[in-house]
Tab-separated table of C-alpha atoms and ligand atoms in Angstrom:
chain	number	residue	atom	x	y	z
A	24	MET	CA	19.962	27.253	5.073
A	25	LEU	CA	17.406	26.423	7.725
A	26	TYR	CA	13.816	26.577	6.470
A	27	ASN	CA	10.959	27.664	8.712
A	28	PHE	CA	8.112	25.198	8.183
A	29	ASP	CA	6.276	26.633	11.201
A	30	GLU	CA	5.391	29.780	9.283
A	31	ILE	CA	1.649	29.996	8.615
A	32	ILE	CA	1.045	31.454	5.161
A	33	ASP	CA	-2.561	32.438	4.431
A	34	ARG	CA	-3.502	30.817	1.120
A	35	ARG	CA	-7.162	31.800	1.113
A	36	ASN	CA	-8.294	34.038	-1.758
A	37	THR	CA	-5.261	33.100	-3.873
A	38	GLY	CA	-7.078	30.614	-6.104
A	39	SER	CA	-5.678	27.767	-3.974
A	40	LEU	CA	-7.674	24.589	-4.578
A	41	LYS	CA	-6.950	23.370	-1.064
A	42	TRP	CA	-8.002	26.539	0.769
A	43	HIS	CA	-11.237	27.017	-1.164
A	44	TYR	CA	-13.433	27.787	1.819
A	45	SER	CA	-13.241	31.455	2.702
A	46	ASP	CA	-14.122	30.900	6.378
A	47	ASP	CA	-11.534	29.642	8.896
A	48	THR	CA	-11.915	25.949	7.947
A	49	ILE	CA	-8.522	24.238	8.217
A	50	ALA	CA	-7.719	22.464	4.938
A	51	LEU	CA	-6.137	19.060	5.549
A	52	TRP	CA	-7.201	17.380	2.331
A	53	VAL	CA	-5.820	17.670	-1.236
A	54	ALA	CA	-2.173	16.648	-1.642
A	55	ASP	CA	-0.198	19.832	-1.540
A	56	MET	CA	1.853	21.282	1.280
A	57	ASP	CA	1.320	24.596	3.055
A	58	PHE	CA	5.064	25.259	3.011
A	59	ARG	CA	6.895	27.957	1.083
A	60	ALA	CA	8.901	26.421	-1.775
A	61	ALA	CA	12.696	26.021	-1.621
A	62	GLN	CA	14.727	29.223	-1.910
A	63	PRO	CA	16.627	28.146	-5.088
A	64	ILE	CA	13.290	27.511	-6.827
A	65	LEU	CA	11.868	30.896	-5.836
A	66	LYS	CA	15.102	32.590	-6.926
A	67	THR	CA	14.953	30.839	-10.297
A	68	ILE	CA	11.388	32.037	-10.879
A	69	GLU	CA	12.484	35.578	-10.050
A	70	GLN	CA	15.454	35.342	-12.392
A	71	VAL	CA	13.305	34.101	-15.261
A	72	GLY	CA	10.910	37.007	-14.685
A	73	GLN	CA	13.722	39.500	-14.476
A	74	HIS	CA	15.223	38.286	-17.725
A	75	GLY	CA	11.996	39.533	-19.177
A	76	VAL	CA	11.783	37.606	-22.450
A	77	LEU	CA	9.474	34.626	-22.049
A	78	GLY	CA	9.534	33.107	-25.525
A	79	TYR	CA	9.280	29.494	-26.741
A	80	THR	CA	11.661	27.348	-24.733
A	81	LYS	CA	13.235	23.915	-25.168
A	82	PRO	CA	14.586	21.658	-22.409
A	83	THR	CA	18.261	22.464	-21.887
A	84	ALA	CA	21.187	20.065	-21.506
A	85	ALA	CA	21.418	21.196	-17.860
A	86	LEU	CA	17.795	20.177	-17.291
A	87	TYR	CA	18.368	16.676	-18.689
A	88	GLU	CA	21.518	16.345	-16.606
A	89	SER	CA	19.674	17.368	-13.427
A	90	ILE	CA	16.959	14.746	-14.011
A	91	ILE	CA	19.494	12.035	-14.856
A	92	ASN	CA	21.611	12.821	-11.786
A	93	TRP	CA	18.648	13.004	-9.389
A	94	HIS	CA	17.242	9.627	-10.424
A	95	GLY	CA	20.635	7.975	-10.840
A	96	ASN	CA	22.091	9.137	-7.538
A	97	ARG	CA	18.984	8.551	-5.427
A	98	TYR	CA	17.520	5.408	-6.929
A	99	GLY	CA	20.165	3.927	-9.191
A	100	LEU	CA	17.878	4.439	-12.182
A	101	ALA	CA	20.112	4.773	-15.241
A	102	LEU	CA	18.511	7.227	-17.663
A	103	ASP	CA	19.779	8.782	-20.865
A	104	LYS	CA	18.400	11.918	-22.431
A	105	GLN	CA	16.386	9.928	-24.972
A	106	HIS	CA	14.573	8.061	-22.162
A	107	ILE	CA	13.003	11.281	-20.861
A	108	LEU	CA	9.838	12.816	-22.280
A	109	PHE	CA	7.941	15.758	-20.830
A	110	SER	CA	4.224	16.006	-20.193
A	111	PRO	CA	2.004	18.635	-18.546
A	112	GLY	CA	1.015	16.260	-15.745
A	113	VAL	CA	1.171	12.737	-14.405
A	114	ILE	CA	-2.546	12.160	-14.942
A	115	PRO	CA	-2.406	13.401	-18.559
A	116	SER	CA	0.498	10.932	-18.979
A	117	LEU	CA	-1.570	8.140	-17.445
A	118	VAL	CA	-4.278	8.792	-20.025
A	119	LEU	CA	-1.713	8.970	-22.826
A	120	MET	CA	-0.307	5.585	-21.771
A	121	MET	CA	-3.781	4.108	-21.747
A	122	ARG	CA	-4.064	5.153	-25.397
A	123	ILE	CA	-0.648	3.624	-26.162
A	124	PHE	CA	-1.181	0.267	-24.487
A	125	THR	CA	-4.920	-0.316	-24.909
A	126	GLU	CA	-7.860	0.089	-27.262
A	127	VAL	CA	-11.366	1.236	-26.389
A	128	GLY	CA	-13.125	-1.643	-24.571
A	129	ASP	CA	-9.915	-3.211	-23.217
A	130	ALA	CA	-9.638	-4.031	-19.534
A	131	VAL	CA	-7.358	-1.960	-17.289
A	132	LEU	CA	-6.520	-3.206	-13.790
A	133	VAL	CA	-6.200	-0.863	-10.841
A	134	ASN	CA	-5.906	-1.384	-7.097
A	135	ASP	CA	-8.683	-0.378	-4.725
A	136	PRO	CA	-8.315	1.991	-2.950
A	137	ILE	CA	-6.422	4.307	-5.297
A	138	TYR	CA	-6.005	7.980	-6.173
A	139	ALA	CA	-9.375	8.676	-7.835
A	140	PRO	CA	-8.275	9.609	-11.403
A	141	PHE	CA	-6.809	6.093	-11.790
A	142	MET	CA	-10.400	4.865	-11.788
A	143	THR	CA	-12.289	7.728	-13.384
A	144	LYS	CA	-9.927	8.152	-16.351
A	145	VAL	CA	-10.256	4.485	-17.302
A	146	GLY	CA	-14.034	4.718	-17.738
A	147	ASP	CA	-13.889	8.233	-19.190
A	148	ASN	CA	-11.641	6.882	-21.945
A	149	GLY	CA	-13.926	3.986	-22.812
A	150	ARG	CA	-11.806	1.280	-21.180
A	151	GLN	CA	-13.140	-1.327	-18.795
A	152	LEU	CA	-12.176	-0.713	-15.162
A	153	ILE	CA	-11.190	-3.823	-13.204
A	154	LEU	CA	-10.415	-3.412	-9.507
A	155	SER	CA	-8.207	-5.524	-7.294
A	156	ALA	CA	-8.670	-4.732	-3.616
A	157	LEU	CA	-5.527	-4.332	-1.552
A	158	LYS	CA	-5.313	-6.666	1.430
A	159	GLU	CA	-4.674	-5.298	4.881
A	160	GLY	CA	-2.095	-7.040	7.012
A	161	GLU	CA	0.132	-5.843	9.860
A	162	GLY	CA	-1.378	-2.361	9.631
A	163	ARG	CA	-0.496	-1.843	5.985
A	164	TYR	CA	-1.780	-2.620	2.536
A	165	GLN	CA	-0.475	-5.523	0.496
A	166	LEU	CA	-0.993	-6.452	-3.152
A	167	ASP	CA	-3.312	-9.413	-3.558
A	168	LEU	CA	-1.197	-11.155	-6.193
A	169	ALA	CA	-3.548	-14.135	-6.575
A	170	ASP	CA	-6.489	-11.817	-7.166
A	171	ILE	CA	-4.459	-9.715	-9.602
A	172	GLU	CA	-3.527	-12.751	-11.678
A	173	ALA	CA	-7.051	-14.178	-11.603
A	174	LYS	CA	-8.501	-10.860	-12.798
A	175	ILE	CA	-5.882	-10.482	-15.518
A	176	VAL	CA	-6.874	-13.878	-16.876
A	177	ALA	CA	-10.641	-13.502	-16.413
A	178	HIS	CA	-10.858	-10.066	-18.066
A	179	LYS	CA	-7.936	-10.327	-20.521
A	180	VAL	CA	-6.377	-7.271	-18.885
A	181	LYS	CA	-4.001	-5.294	-21.135
A	182	LEU	CA	-2.663	-2.712	-18.675
A	183	PHE	CA	-1.957	-2.450	-14.949
A	184	LEU	CA	-1.846	1.055	-13.499
A	185	LEU	CA	0.431	0.944	-10.468
A	186	CYS	CA	0.696	3.644	-7.827
A	187	ASN	CA	4.216	3.416	-6.377
A	188	PRO	CA	4.359	4.701	-3.647
A	189	HIS	CA	0.677	4.193	-3.068
A	190	ASN	CA	-1.826	6.968	-2.534
A	191	PRO	CA	-3.854	6.870	-0.258
A	192	GLY	CA	-2.303	3.942	1.671
A	193	GLY	CA	1.254	5.302	1.752
A	194	ARG	CA	2.881	1.968	0.878
A	195	VAL	CA	6.331	1.944	-0.687
A	196	TRP	CA	6.217	-1.350	-2.574
A	197	THR	CA	9.253	-3.561	-1.895
A	198	VAL	CA	11.473	-5.181	-4.537
A	199	ASP	CA	9.848	-8.540	-3.790
A	200	GLU	CA	6.340	-7.193	-4.264
A	201	LEU	CA	7.255	-5.377	-7.473
A	202	GLU	CA	9.111	-8.349	-8.906
A	203	SER	CA	6.178	-10.647	-8.172
A	204	LEU	CA	3.839	-8.224	-9.898
A	205	LEU	CA	6.193	-7.928	-12.858
A	206	LEU	CA	6.366	-11.697	-13.189
A	207	ILE	CA	2.586	-11.991	-13.364
A	208	CYS	CA	2.291	-9.156	-15.881
A	209	LYS	CA	5.042	-10.647	-18.063
A	210	LYS	CA	3.402	-14.052	-17.987
A	211	HIS	CA	0.159	-12.580	-19.336
A	212	ASP	CA	1.678	-9.866	-21.529
A	213	VAL	CA	0.210	-7.013	-19.481
A	214	ALA	CA	1.793	-3.532	-19.716
A	215	ILE	CA	2.591	-1.633	-16.512
A	216	VAL	CA	2.472	2.098	-16.019
A	217	SER	CA	3.937	3.108	-12.679
A	218	ASP	CA	2.901	6.473	-11.237
A	219	GLU	CA	5.857	7.443	-9.047
A	220	ILE	CA	4.922	11.014	-8.201
A	221	HIS	CA	5.332	10.380	-4.436
A	222	GLN	CA	8.777	8.736	-4.891
A	223	ASP	CA	10.900	11.453	-3.305
A	224	LEU	CA	8.672	11.669	-0.245
A	225	THR	CA	9.699	8.185	0.910
A	226	LEU	CA	10.084	8.241	4.697
A	227	SER	CA	12.892	6.858	6.831
A	228	GLY	CA	13.204	3.092	6.986
A	229	HIS	CA	11.790	2.549	3.479
A	230	GLU	CA	13.336	2.334	0.043
A	231	PHE	CA	11.660	3.499	-3.131
A	232	ILE	CA	12.276	1.222	-6.133
A	233	PRO	CA	11.591	2.718	-9.575
A	234	PHE	CA	9.642	0.098	-11.484
A	235	LEU	CA	11.428	0.748	-14.760
A	236	GLY	CA	14.720	-0.301	-13.147
A	237	LEU	CA	13.358	-3.826	-12.585
A	238	ALA	CA	11.944	-4.304	-16.058
A	239	LYS	CA	15.174	-5.051	-17.958
A	240	ASP	CA	13.794	-7.572	-20.439
A	241	TYR	CA	10.296	-6.107	-20.467
A	242	GLU	CA	11.018	-2.466	-21.227
A	243	HIS	CA	8.717	-2.400	-24.245
A	244	LYS	CA	5.787	-2.753	-21.814
A	245	VAL	CA	6.845	-0.566	-18.868
A	246	VAL	CA	6.704	3.168	-18.309
A	247	SER	CA	7.355	5.229	-15.172
A	248	ILE	CA	5.700	8.607	-14.831
A	249	THR	CA	6.788	11.122	-12.244
A	250	SER	CA	7.136	14.786	-11.441
A	251	MET	CA	8.911	17.401	-9.351
A	252	THR	CA	5.574	18.953	-8.384
A	253	LYS	CA	4.660	16.755	-5.411
A	254	THR	CA	8.254	16.539	-4.124
A	255	PHE	CA	8.892	20.258	-4.078
A	256	ASN	CA	5.339	21.496	-3.559
A	257	VAL	CA	5.088	23.272	-6.892
A	258	ALA	CA	1.877	21.678	-8.217
A	259	GLY	CA	0.624	25.056	-9.445
A	260	ILE	CA	3.553	25.206	-11.879
A	261	LYS	CA	2.505	21.901	-13.534
A	262	GLY	CA	4.929	19.665	-15.361
A	263	SER	CA	6.007	16.037	-15.308
A	264	MET	CA	8.155	13.408	-16.964
A	265	ILE	CA	7.627	10.095	-18.695
A	266	PHE	CA	10.500	7.594	-18.495
A	267	ALA	CA	10.686	4.751	-21.004
A	268	LYS	CA	13.659	2.749	-22.264
A	269	ASP	CA	12.461	0.839	-25.282
A	270	GLU	CA	13.216	2.750	-28.491
A	271	ALA	CA	10.054	1.739	-30.351
A	272	LEU	CA	7.896	2.546	-27.320
A	273	ILE	CA	9.539	5.954	-26.911
A	274	GLU	CA	8.851	6.703	-30.570
A	275	LYS	CA	5.222	5.646	-30.156
A	276	ILE	CA	4.777	7.918	-27.125
A	277	SER	CA	6.458	10.837	-28.922
A	278	GLN	CA	4.252	10.299	-31.930
A	279	GLN	CA	1.103	10.359	-29.774
A	280	GLN	CA	2.323	13.519	-28.065
A	281	ARG	CA	2.943	15.151	-31.437
A	282	LEU	CA	-0.625	14.355	-32.486
A	283	SER	CA	-1.966	16.581	-29.724
A	284	ASP	CA	1.119	18.840	-29.604
A	285	GLU	CA	1.511	18.081	-25.905
A	286	HIS	CA	5.219	17.474	-25.478
A	287	ASP	CA	6.364	20.920	-24.323
A	288	LEU	CA	6.323	22.407	-20.852
A	289	ASN	CA	6.356	26.100	-20.156
A	290	LEU	CA	9.560	27.999	-19.415
A	291	PHE	CA	8.827	28.204	-15.674
A	292	ALA	CA	8.185	24.466	-15.403
A	293	TYR	CA	11.496	23.606	-17.091
A	294	GLU	CA	13.456	26.029	-14.955
A	295	VAL	CA	11.714	25.078	-11.707
A	296	MET	CA	12.365	21.410	-12.475
A	297	ARG	CA	16.044	22.037	-13.145
A	298	SER	CA	16.652	24.181	-10.073
A	299	ALA	CA	14.676	21.768	-7.861
A	300	TYR	CA	16.736	18.770	-8.952
A	301	GLU	CA	19.997	20.717	-8.831
A	302	GLN	CA	19.521	22.512	-5.532
A	303	GLY	CA	16.314	21.400	-3.822
A	304	ASP	CA	17.707	18.511	-1.781
A	305	GLU	CA	18.362	20.564	1.355
A	306	TRP	CA	14.764	21.839	1.457
A	307	LEU	CA	13.422	18.341	0.788
A	308	ALA	CA	15.444	16.731	3.600
A	309	GLN	CA	14.182	19.330	6.071
A	310	ALA	CA	10.587	19.085	4.814
A	311	LEU	CA	10.640	15.305	5.269
A	312	THR	CA	11.965	15.625	8.830
A	313	TYR	CA	9.140	18.061	9.600
A	314	ILE	CA	6.546	15.790	7.968
A	315	GLU	CA	7.742	12.765	9.970
A	316	ALA	CA	7.357	14.782	13.169
A	317	ASN	CA	3.814	15.713	12.097
A	318	ILE	CA	3.008	12.068	11.362
A	319	ASN	CA	4.229	11.112	14.849
A	320	LEU	CA	2.162	13.904	16.334
A	321	VAL	CA	-1.002	12.666	14.597
A	322	CYS	CA	-0.386	9.036	15.594
A	323	ASP	CA	0.177	10.013	19.234
A	324	PHE	CA	-2.825	12.363	19.315
A	325	LEU	CA	-5.222	9.837	17.804
A	326	ALA	CA	-3.951	6.993	19.993
A	327	GLN	CA	-4.608	9.134	23.042
A	328	HIS	CA	-7.851	10.912	22.127
A	329	LEU	CA	-9.546	8.900	19.388
A	330	PRO	CA	-8.287	5.316	19.782
A	331	ASP	CA	-11.252	3.969	17.778
A	332	ILE	CA	-9.766	5.462	14.610
A	333	ARG	CA	-7.303	2.998	13.057
A	334	VAL	CA	-4.304	4.790	11.596
A	335	MET	CA	-2.368	3.472	8.605
A	336	ARG	CA	1.072	4.956	9.109
A	337	PRO	CA	2.470	6.061	5.716
A	338	GLU	CA	5.797	4.770	4.425
A	339	ALA	CA	5.906	7.668	1.977
A	340	SER	CA	4.307	11.069	1.660
A	341	TYR	CA	2.279	13.146	4.053
A	342	LEU	CA	-1.153	11.566	3.683
A	343	ILE	CA	-2.539	9.471	6.533
A	344	TRP	CA	-5.287	6.951	5.845
A	345	LEU	CA	-7.724	6.776	8.741
A	346	ASP	CA	-10.155	3.922	9.234
A	347	CYS	CA	-13.190	5.398	10.964
A	348	SER	CA	-15.448	2.355	10.596
A	349	ALA	CA	-15.849	2.088	14.385
A	350	TYR	CA	-18.062	5.166	14.129
A	351	ASP	CA	-20.383	3.463	11.654
A	352	GLN	CA	-21.085	6.636	9.669
A	353	ASP	CA	-20.921	6.997	5.906
A	354	ASP	CA	-18.222	9.177	4.402
A	355	GLN	CA	-20.496	12.083	3.567
A	356	THR	CA	-21.732	12.245	7.167
A	357	LEU	CA	-18.155	12.137	8.452
A	358	TYR	CA	-17.134	14.838	5.975
A	359	ASP	CA	-20.100	17.025	6.966
A	360	GLN	CA	-19.441	16.612	10.690
A	361	LEU	CA	-15.806	17.552	10.219
A	362	ARG	CA	-16.759	20.476	8.010
A	363	ALA	CA	-19.186	21.653	10.706
A	364	ALA	CA	-16.203	21.577	13.093
A	365	ARG	CA	-14.311	23.703	10.487
A	366	VAL	CA	-11.755	21.151	9.366
A	367	GLU	CA	-11.650	19.506	5.930
A	368	LEU	CA	-10.360	15.988	5.164
A	369	SER	CA	-10.812	13.888	2.018
A	370	ALA	CA	-13.676	11.400	2.165
A	371	GLY	CA	-12.375	7.875	1.623
A	372	ILE	CA	-15.078	6.708	-0.758
A	373	GLN	CA	-13.636	8.758	-3.623
A	374	TYR	CA	-10.650	6.342	-3.566
A	375	GLY	CA	-12.835	3.313	-4.295
A	376	ASN	CA	-15.051	0.832	-2.459
A	377	GLU	CA	-12.236	0.062	-0.034
A	378	GLY	CA	-12.300	3.715	1.003
A	379	GLN	CA	-15.683	3.372	2.637
A	380	PHE	CA	-15.672	4.648	6.250
A	381	LYS	CA	-12.156	5.993	5.749
A	382	MET	CA	-10.809	9.530	5.624
A	383	ARG	CA	-7.496	10.857	4.284
A	384	LEU	CA	-5.615	13.429	6.331
A	385	ASN	CA	-2.867	15.651	4.883
A	386	VAL	CA	-0.265	16.589	7.530
A	387	ALA	CA	2.037	18.749	5.363
A	388	CYS	CA	1.323	21.995	7.157
A	389	PRO	CA	2.711	24.047	10.053
A	390	GLN	CA	2.391	22.177	13.345
A	391	ALA	CA	0.206	24.852	14.954
A	392	LEU	CA	-2.351	24.433	12.156
A	393	LEU	CA	-2.210	20.662	12.426
A	394	ILE	CA	-2.778	20.750	16.193
A	395	GLU	CA	-5.785	23.049	15.779
A	396	GLY	CA	-7.059	20.740	13.015
A	397	LEU	CA	-6.673	17.711	15.300
A	398	ASN	CA	-8.566	19.454	18.094
A	399	ARG	CA	-11.417	20.118	15.677
A	400	ILE	CA	-11.343	16.503	14.461
A	401	HIS	CA	-11.503	15.404	18.097
A	402	ALA	CA	-14.534	17.618	18.741
A	403	ALA	CA	-16.288	16.390	15.567
A	404	PHE	CA	-15.825	12.709	16.434
A	405	ASN	CA	-16.941	13.301	20.014
A	406	ASP	CA	-20.169	14.732	18.582
A	407	ILE	CA	-20.603	11.694	16.324
A	408	LYS	CA	-20.179	9.295	19.253
A	409	SER	CA	-22.641	11.123	21.467
B	512	PLP	C1	-0.654	9.276	-7.191
B	512	PLP	C2	-0.868	10.612	-7.834
B	512	PLP	N1	-0.721	10.743	-9.161
B	512	PLP	C3	-0.889	11.922	-9.780
B	512	PLP	C4	-1.230	13.062	-9.069
B	512	PLP	C5	-1.444	14.342	-9.802
B	512	PLP	O1	-0.454	14.540	-10.758
B	512	PLP	P1	-0.540	15.711	-11.805
B	512	PLP	O2	-0.968	16.948	-11.059
B	512	PLP	O3	0.853	15.823	-12.345
B	512	PLP	O4	-1.520	15.292	-12.849
B	512	PLP	C6	-1.398	12.972	-7.679
B	512	PLP	C7	-1.799	14.149	-6.906
B	512	PLP	O5	-2.128	14.093	-5.762
B	512	PLP	C8	-1.208	11.724	-7.054
B	512	PLP	O6	-1.344	11.580	-5.733
């Protein structure tokens, strides 16, 4: 079927995190899409409701098969049922992995900039946060491998938290980059947890590589964590997966999950996950085409009207990283000016020191909304200049 991504659905007063302002501010910030979910997913939710009995539920064989097929067919990642664990969210899994691979006081290495909980959860859990700034080259971020290795050695780092693809920079790390990183981590016995929640939103011309697939002789130290929520825009349902291949590691993770009784998802999450992986591909392909058109629209608009803003074109996902340093205003001032123009973006500073003078723009919305949002951004920056 043909999906209509142009439809504007009012999300205000629904408890939506994104559309929290009750005035007509256009929300182009937090990472969810303003698109209706895929028909098979909505039908599944209806069917579960109509069945009427919502008791304790276990993952079914069909669910495991759908996850195995999705990851095998798309990315060549060979998974068996025993490699798959469930968790309420990718960030809860990130914290769980920190507890598995490190002790209080240990150093954890993270890139800068990065999705904020990568940084905050390290400190919140009594670990030492070490940052390695990404380098900018040819309009995109690159890992600074020399800096990563130096920091691993200097701080006796135990764990590297990788964001693959990267939020907010939109990089889809290449095999070469990932293998180089793996080599360094192996050399210094550093575990790697790869957050791959943006994997399925990889854009044309790029190839997502699941980190676990590269880690053949290092599987006792590597975990991939991912979810259907970002891919299919069902973040309100909550639910995610942990992939690990080493038997002892899997047992350790399961044991930790049993301690807090956090291994089960709810019935809707299991069923949404299954139907998404079984039948969501048509919706996803169309959503990605629409998102790419929106990315082009933003790049063209900014090049024409606000050429002082440097745009980092994403290789995955619908988040565009904007360098506004030419305006020489701190993030809060930029945020406030945009808010005064009734458009909301994410202030870059929350993604780390490297986010200073940057803003993150979410383009996963109907084009008419995006165009109005861009006009308001244009007006706000014109005011800043004057
Ligand atoms: C890189 C990354 N990881 C994790 C999350 C959130 O995952 P969850 O809601 O499953 O905790 C996000 C949400 O934007 C994200 O961008």
